[in-house]
C-alpha positions in Angstrom: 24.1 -4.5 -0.7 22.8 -6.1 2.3 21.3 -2.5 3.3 19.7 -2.2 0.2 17.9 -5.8 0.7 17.0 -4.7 4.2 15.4 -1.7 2.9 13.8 -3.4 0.6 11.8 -6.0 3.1 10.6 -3.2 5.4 9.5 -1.6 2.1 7.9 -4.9 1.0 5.5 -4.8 4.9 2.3 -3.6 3.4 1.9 -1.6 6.8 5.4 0.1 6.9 5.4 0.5 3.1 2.2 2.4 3.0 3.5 4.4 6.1 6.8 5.7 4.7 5.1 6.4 1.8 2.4 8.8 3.9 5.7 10.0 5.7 7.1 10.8 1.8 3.7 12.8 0.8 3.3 14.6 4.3 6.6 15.6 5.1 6.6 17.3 1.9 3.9 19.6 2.6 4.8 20.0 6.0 8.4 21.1 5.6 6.8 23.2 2.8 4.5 24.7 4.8 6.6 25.5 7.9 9.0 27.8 6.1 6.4 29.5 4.1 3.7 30.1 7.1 6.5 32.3 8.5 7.1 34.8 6.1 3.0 34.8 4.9 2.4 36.1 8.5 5.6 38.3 8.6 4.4 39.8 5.3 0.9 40.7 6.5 1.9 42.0 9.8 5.2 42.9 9.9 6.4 40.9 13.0 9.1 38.6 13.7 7.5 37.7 16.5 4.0 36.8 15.1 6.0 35.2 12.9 8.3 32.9 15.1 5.1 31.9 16.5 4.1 29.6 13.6 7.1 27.3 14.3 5.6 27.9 17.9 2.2 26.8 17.3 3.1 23.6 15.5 5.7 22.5 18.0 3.9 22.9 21.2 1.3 20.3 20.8 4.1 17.7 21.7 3.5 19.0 25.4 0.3 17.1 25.0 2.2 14.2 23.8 1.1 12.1 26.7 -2.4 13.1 26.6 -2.9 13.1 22.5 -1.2 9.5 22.9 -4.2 8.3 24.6 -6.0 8.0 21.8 -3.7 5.9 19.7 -4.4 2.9 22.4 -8.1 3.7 22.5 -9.4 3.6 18.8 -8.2 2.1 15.8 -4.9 3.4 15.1 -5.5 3.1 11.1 -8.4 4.8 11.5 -6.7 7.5 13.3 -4.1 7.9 10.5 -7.0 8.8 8.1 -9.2 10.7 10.5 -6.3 13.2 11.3 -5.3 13.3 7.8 -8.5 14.2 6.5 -8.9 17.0 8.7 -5.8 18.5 8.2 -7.0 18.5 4.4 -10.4 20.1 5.4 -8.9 22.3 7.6 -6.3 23.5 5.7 -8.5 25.1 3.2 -9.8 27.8 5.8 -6.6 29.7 5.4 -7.4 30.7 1.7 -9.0 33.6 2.2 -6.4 34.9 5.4 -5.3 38.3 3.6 -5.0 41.1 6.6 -2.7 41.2 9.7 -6.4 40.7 12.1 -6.7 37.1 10.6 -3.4 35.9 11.5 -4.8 34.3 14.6 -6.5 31.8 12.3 -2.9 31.0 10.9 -1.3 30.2 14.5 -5.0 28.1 15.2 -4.8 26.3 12.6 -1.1 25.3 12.9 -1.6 24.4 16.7 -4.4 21.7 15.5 -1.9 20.5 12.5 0.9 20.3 15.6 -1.2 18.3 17.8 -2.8 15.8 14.6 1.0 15.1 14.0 1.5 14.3 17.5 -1.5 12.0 17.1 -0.4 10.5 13.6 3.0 9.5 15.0 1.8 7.5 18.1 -0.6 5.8 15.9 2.2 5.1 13.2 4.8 3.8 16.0 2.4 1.4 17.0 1.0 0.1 13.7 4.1 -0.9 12.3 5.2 -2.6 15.4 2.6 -4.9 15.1 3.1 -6.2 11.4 6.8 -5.5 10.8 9.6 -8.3 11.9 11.1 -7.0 14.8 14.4 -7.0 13.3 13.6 -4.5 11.3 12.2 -2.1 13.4 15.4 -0.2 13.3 15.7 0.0 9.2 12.1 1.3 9.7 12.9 4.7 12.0 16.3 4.9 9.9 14.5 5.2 6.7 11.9 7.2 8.2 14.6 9.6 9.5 16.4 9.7 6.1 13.0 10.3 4.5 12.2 13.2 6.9 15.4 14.7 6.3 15.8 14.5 2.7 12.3 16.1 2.6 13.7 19.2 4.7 16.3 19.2 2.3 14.2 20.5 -0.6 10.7 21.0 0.6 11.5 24.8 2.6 13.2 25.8 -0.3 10.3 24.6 -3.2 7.7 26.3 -0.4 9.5 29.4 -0.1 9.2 29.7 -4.2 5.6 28.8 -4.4 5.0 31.5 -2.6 7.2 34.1 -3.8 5.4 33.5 -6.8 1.6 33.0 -5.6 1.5 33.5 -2.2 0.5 31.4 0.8 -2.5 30.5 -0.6 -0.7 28.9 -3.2 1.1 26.6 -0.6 -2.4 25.9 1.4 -3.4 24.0 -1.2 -0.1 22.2 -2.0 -0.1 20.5 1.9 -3.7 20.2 1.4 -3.3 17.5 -1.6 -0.1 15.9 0.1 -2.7 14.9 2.9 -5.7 14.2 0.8 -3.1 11.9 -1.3 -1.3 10.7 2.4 -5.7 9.6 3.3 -5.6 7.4 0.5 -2.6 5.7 1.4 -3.1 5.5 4.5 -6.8 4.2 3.7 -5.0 1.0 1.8 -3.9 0.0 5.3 -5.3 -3.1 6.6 -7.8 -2.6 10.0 -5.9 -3.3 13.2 -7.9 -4.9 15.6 -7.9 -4.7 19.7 -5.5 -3.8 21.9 -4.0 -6.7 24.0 -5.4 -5.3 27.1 -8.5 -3.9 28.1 -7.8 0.1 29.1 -7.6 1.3 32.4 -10.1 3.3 33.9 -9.9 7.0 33.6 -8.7 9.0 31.0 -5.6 10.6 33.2 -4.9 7.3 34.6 -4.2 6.0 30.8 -2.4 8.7 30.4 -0.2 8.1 32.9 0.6 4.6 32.1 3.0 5.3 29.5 5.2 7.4 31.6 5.1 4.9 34.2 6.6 2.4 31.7 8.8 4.5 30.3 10.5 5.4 33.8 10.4 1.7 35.1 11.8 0.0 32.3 15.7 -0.4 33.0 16.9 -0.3 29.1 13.8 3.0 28.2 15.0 5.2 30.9 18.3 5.8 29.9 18.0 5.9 26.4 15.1 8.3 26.6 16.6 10.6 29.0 19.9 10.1 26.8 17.2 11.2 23.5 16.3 14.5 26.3 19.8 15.1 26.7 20.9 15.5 23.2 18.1 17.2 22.3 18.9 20.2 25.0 22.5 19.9 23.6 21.3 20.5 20.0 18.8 23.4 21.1 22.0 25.4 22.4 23.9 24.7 19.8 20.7 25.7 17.1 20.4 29.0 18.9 24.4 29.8 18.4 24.6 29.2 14.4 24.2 32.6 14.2 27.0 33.5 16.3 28.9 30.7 14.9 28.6 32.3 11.3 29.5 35.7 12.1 32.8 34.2 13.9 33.1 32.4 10.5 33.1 35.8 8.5 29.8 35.3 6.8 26.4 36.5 6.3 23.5 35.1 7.7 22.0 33.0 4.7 25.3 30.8 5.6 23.2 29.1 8.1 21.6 27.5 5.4 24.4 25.7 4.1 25.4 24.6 7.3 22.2 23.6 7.7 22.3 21.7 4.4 25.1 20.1 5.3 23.8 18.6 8.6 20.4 17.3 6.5 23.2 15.4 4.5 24.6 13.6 7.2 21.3 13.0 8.9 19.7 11.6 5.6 23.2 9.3 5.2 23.1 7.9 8.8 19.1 7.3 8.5 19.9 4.7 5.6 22.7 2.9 7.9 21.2 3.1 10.9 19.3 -0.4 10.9 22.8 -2.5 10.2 24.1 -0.2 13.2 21.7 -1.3 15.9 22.2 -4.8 14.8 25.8 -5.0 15.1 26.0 -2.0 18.2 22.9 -2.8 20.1 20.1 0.1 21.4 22.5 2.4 24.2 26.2 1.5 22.4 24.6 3.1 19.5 22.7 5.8 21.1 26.0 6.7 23.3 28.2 6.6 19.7 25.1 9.3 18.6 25.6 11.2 21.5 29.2 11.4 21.8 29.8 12.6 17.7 27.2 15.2 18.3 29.6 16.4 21.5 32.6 16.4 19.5 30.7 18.2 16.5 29.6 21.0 18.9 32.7 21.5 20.4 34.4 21.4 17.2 32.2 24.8 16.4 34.0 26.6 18.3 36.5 26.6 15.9 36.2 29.9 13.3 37.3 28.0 10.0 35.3 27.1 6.8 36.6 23.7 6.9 36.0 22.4 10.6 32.6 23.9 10.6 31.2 22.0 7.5 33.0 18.8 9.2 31.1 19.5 12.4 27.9 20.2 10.6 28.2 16.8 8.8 28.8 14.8 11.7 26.1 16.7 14.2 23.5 15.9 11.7 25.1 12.0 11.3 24.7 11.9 15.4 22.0 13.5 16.5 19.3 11.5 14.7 21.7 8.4 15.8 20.1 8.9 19.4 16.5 9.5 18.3 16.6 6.7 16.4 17.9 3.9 19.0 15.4 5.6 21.9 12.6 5.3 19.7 12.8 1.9 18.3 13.7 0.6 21.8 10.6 2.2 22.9 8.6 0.3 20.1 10.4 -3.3 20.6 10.1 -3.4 24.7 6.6 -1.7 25.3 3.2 -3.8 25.3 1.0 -3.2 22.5 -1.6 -2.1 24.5 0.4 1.0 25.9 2.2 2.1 22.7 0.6 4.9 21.7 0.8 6.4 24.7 4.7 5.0 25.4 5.6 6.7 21.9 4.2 9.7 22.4 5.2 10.0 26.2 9.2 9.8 24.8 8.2 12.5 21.9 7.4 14.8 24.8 10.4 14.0 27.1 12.6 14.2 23.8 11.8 16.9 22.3 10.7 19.7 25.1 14.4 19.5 25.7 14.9 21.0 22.4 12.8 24.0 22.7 14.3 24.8 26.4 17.6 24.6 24.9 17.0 26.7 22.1 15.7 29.9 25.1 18.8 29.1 26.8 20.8 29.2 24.3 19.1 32.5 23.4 19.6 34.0 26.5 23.2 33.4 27.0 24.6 33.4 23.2 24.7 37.8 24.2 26.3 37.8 27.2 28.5 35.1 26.9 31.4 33.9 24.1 30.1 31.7 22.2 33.2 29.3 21.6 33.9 28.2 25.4 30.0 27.6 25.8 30.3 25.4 22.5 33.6 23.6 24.0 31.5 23.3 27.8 28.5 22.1 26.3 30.2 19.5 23.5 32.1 18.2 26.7 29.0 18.0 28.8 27.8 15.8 25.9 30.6 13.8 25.0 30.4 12.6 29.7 26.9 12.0 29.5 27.4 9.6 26.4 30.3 7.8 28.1 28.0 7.4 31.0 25.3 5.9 28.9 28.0 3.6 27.1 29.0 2.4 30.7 25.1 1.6 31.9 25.3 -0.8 28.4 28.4 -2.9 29.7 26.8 -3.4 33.7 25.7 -6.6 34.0 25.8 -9.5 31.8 21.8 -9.3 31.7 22.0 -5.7 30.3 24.7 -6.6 28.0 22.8 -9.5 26.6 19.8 -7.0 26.0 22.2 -5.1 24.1 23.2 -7.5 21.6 20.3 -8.5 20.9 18.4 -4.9 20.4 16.7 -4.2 16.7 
């Protein structure tokens, strides 16, 4: 009960509202489109590696995390919201007529620019809602967001991937085109945010660089960023050994998805508790409880049985977002307003490049090497670096006093 009346005053913020709402509409289309962009340009050119590079093209834009967050402390970050989001629905459109394997380049273009507007929309979106929404709830806020995200890749992949069975990929341009003309006009509702508290610095690259700076200086950020890194590596691995993991199982591949399924479940479940958890954990006890069930999940891979394995999935995909969440909304309750763009987007890049490295080294060793003891090595690896973190929160009556009173 007292969750659902939590939820229910974040949904109430006019600013955090709207933005969930956007997040709804969006993520739809996205999740959607990322599924079906794949086997559109597998279909016209016959290559799994043209192919992989959609989910390429889309994800590497967070590189430019530090750089694209720039802009979300230079202009008006409501502003931004609608700019990007209207030309993601202009831009969309120029896919239509992509019908031959020597247009495909146009698909990967496009997707890059859709990467780097998300990049964009985030930082802007982080920010926003810092300024209006009670503090307090700051951590109901990225739960919900999470759970939102979550439960949209629990049904949007699978209603793209119909639409265009039926009537191609032009059939699903147009869908994520009127999920972000619809996202503009809530967005649009959004009331003007004014100046930043500061004035910038000089020079673009110096900007840039002020977010990192803050980020690595702040005693609480470090860790719990670096702890968001970590995880993310751990959970690359792990993503490139499912396969392995369901041929040790007995199975085809298309068992992936259930797995898969499985840990959407448990992410979307730990998204709607995650507020109350903050408040009673605090920012690293919670982030170190995320990290150490996501060790015991992958370890707990290793195991070939039916049982174990939908267990493990459950609880990987009730930890991982555990440590996302309490990096993120520690990032948004200790950073200036003035550098929160840049702050945000600074941790998407140190977060989440992890996850991509991990998945080519997971890649590279899942032939030559079993993959149970690497699953066992890496949940242990895990399961140390989230008692370390856990120790770091208990140092100190200052950093335990931080602690309790994180979210």
């Amino acid at each position: 009960m007292t969750t659902t009346w939590t939820a229910l005053r974040v949904l109430r913020d006019r600013t955090a509202g709207r933005c969930l709402a956007g997040v709804l509409v969006s993520g739809f289309g996205t999740s959607a489109l990322w599924l079906a962009a794949g086997v559109w340009v597998k279909d016209l050119t016959g290559s799994n590696g043209l192919a992989a590079l959609t989910l390429l093209a889309m994800w590497a834009p967070v590189l430019l995390g530090p750089l694209l967050g720039t802009l979300a402390d230079r202009f008006p970050r409501t502003s931004l919201l609608v700019g990007t989001n209207l030309l993601l629905a202009a831009l969309l459109p120029t896919l239509l007529t992509v019908d031959s394997a020597g247009e495909v380049w146009r698909v990967h273009a496009v997707l890059f620019v859709y990467g780097a507007a998300g990049v964009v929309q985030d930082a802007a979106e982080s920010a926003l809602v810092t300024t209006t929404l009670d503090p307090a709830l700051l951590g109901h806020f990225n739960g919900l967001r999470m759970a939102v995200n979550e439960g949209m890749k629990l049904v949007a992949p699978l209603a793209g991937a119909g639409l265009y069975a039926a009537h191609g990929g032009a059939a699903v341009v147009l869908l994520d085109t009127a999920t972000f003309v619809l996202a503009t006009i809530l967005y649009a509702g959004l009331r003007a945010d004014g100046p930043r508290s500061a004035p910038p610095t000089p020079g673009w690259w110096a900007r840039t660089a002020e977010g990192a700076r803050h980020l690595w200086g702040h005693r609480l950020l470090r860790p719990l960023v670096l702890a968001g890194g970590t995880t993310m590596l751990c959970a690359g691995v792990n993503g490139a050994l499912v396969y392995a993991v369901v041929d040790g199982l007995g199975h085809p591949p298309a068992y992936a998805g259930v797995l898969a399924a499985v840990q959407g479940a448990g992410s979307v479940l730990v998204g709607l508790v995650s507020g109350s958890a903050l408040r009673w954990l605090g920012e690293r006890r919670f982030a170190a409880s995320g990290m150490a069930l996501t060790g015991v999940a992958v370890a707990l891979r290793a195991v070939p049985s039916d049982p174990v394995a939908l267990v493990a999935s459950a609880a990987l995909g009730a930890g991982l977002p555990g440590v996302l969440i309490a990096a993120f909304t520690a990032v948004q309750r200790l950073t200036p307003d003035a550098l929160r763009g840049r702050a945000a987007a600074t941790a998407s890049t140190l977060v989440f490049v992890p996850n991509v490295l991990g998945l080519a080294a997971g890649a590279a060793l899942v032939e030559p090497l079993p993959y149970g003891p690497l699953l066992a090595l890496l949940g242990l690896a895990q399961v140390l670096s989230a008692l370390r973190l856990r120790l770091s929160a208990t140092r100190g009556t200052t950093g335990a006093a931080s602690d309790a009173g994180a979210a």
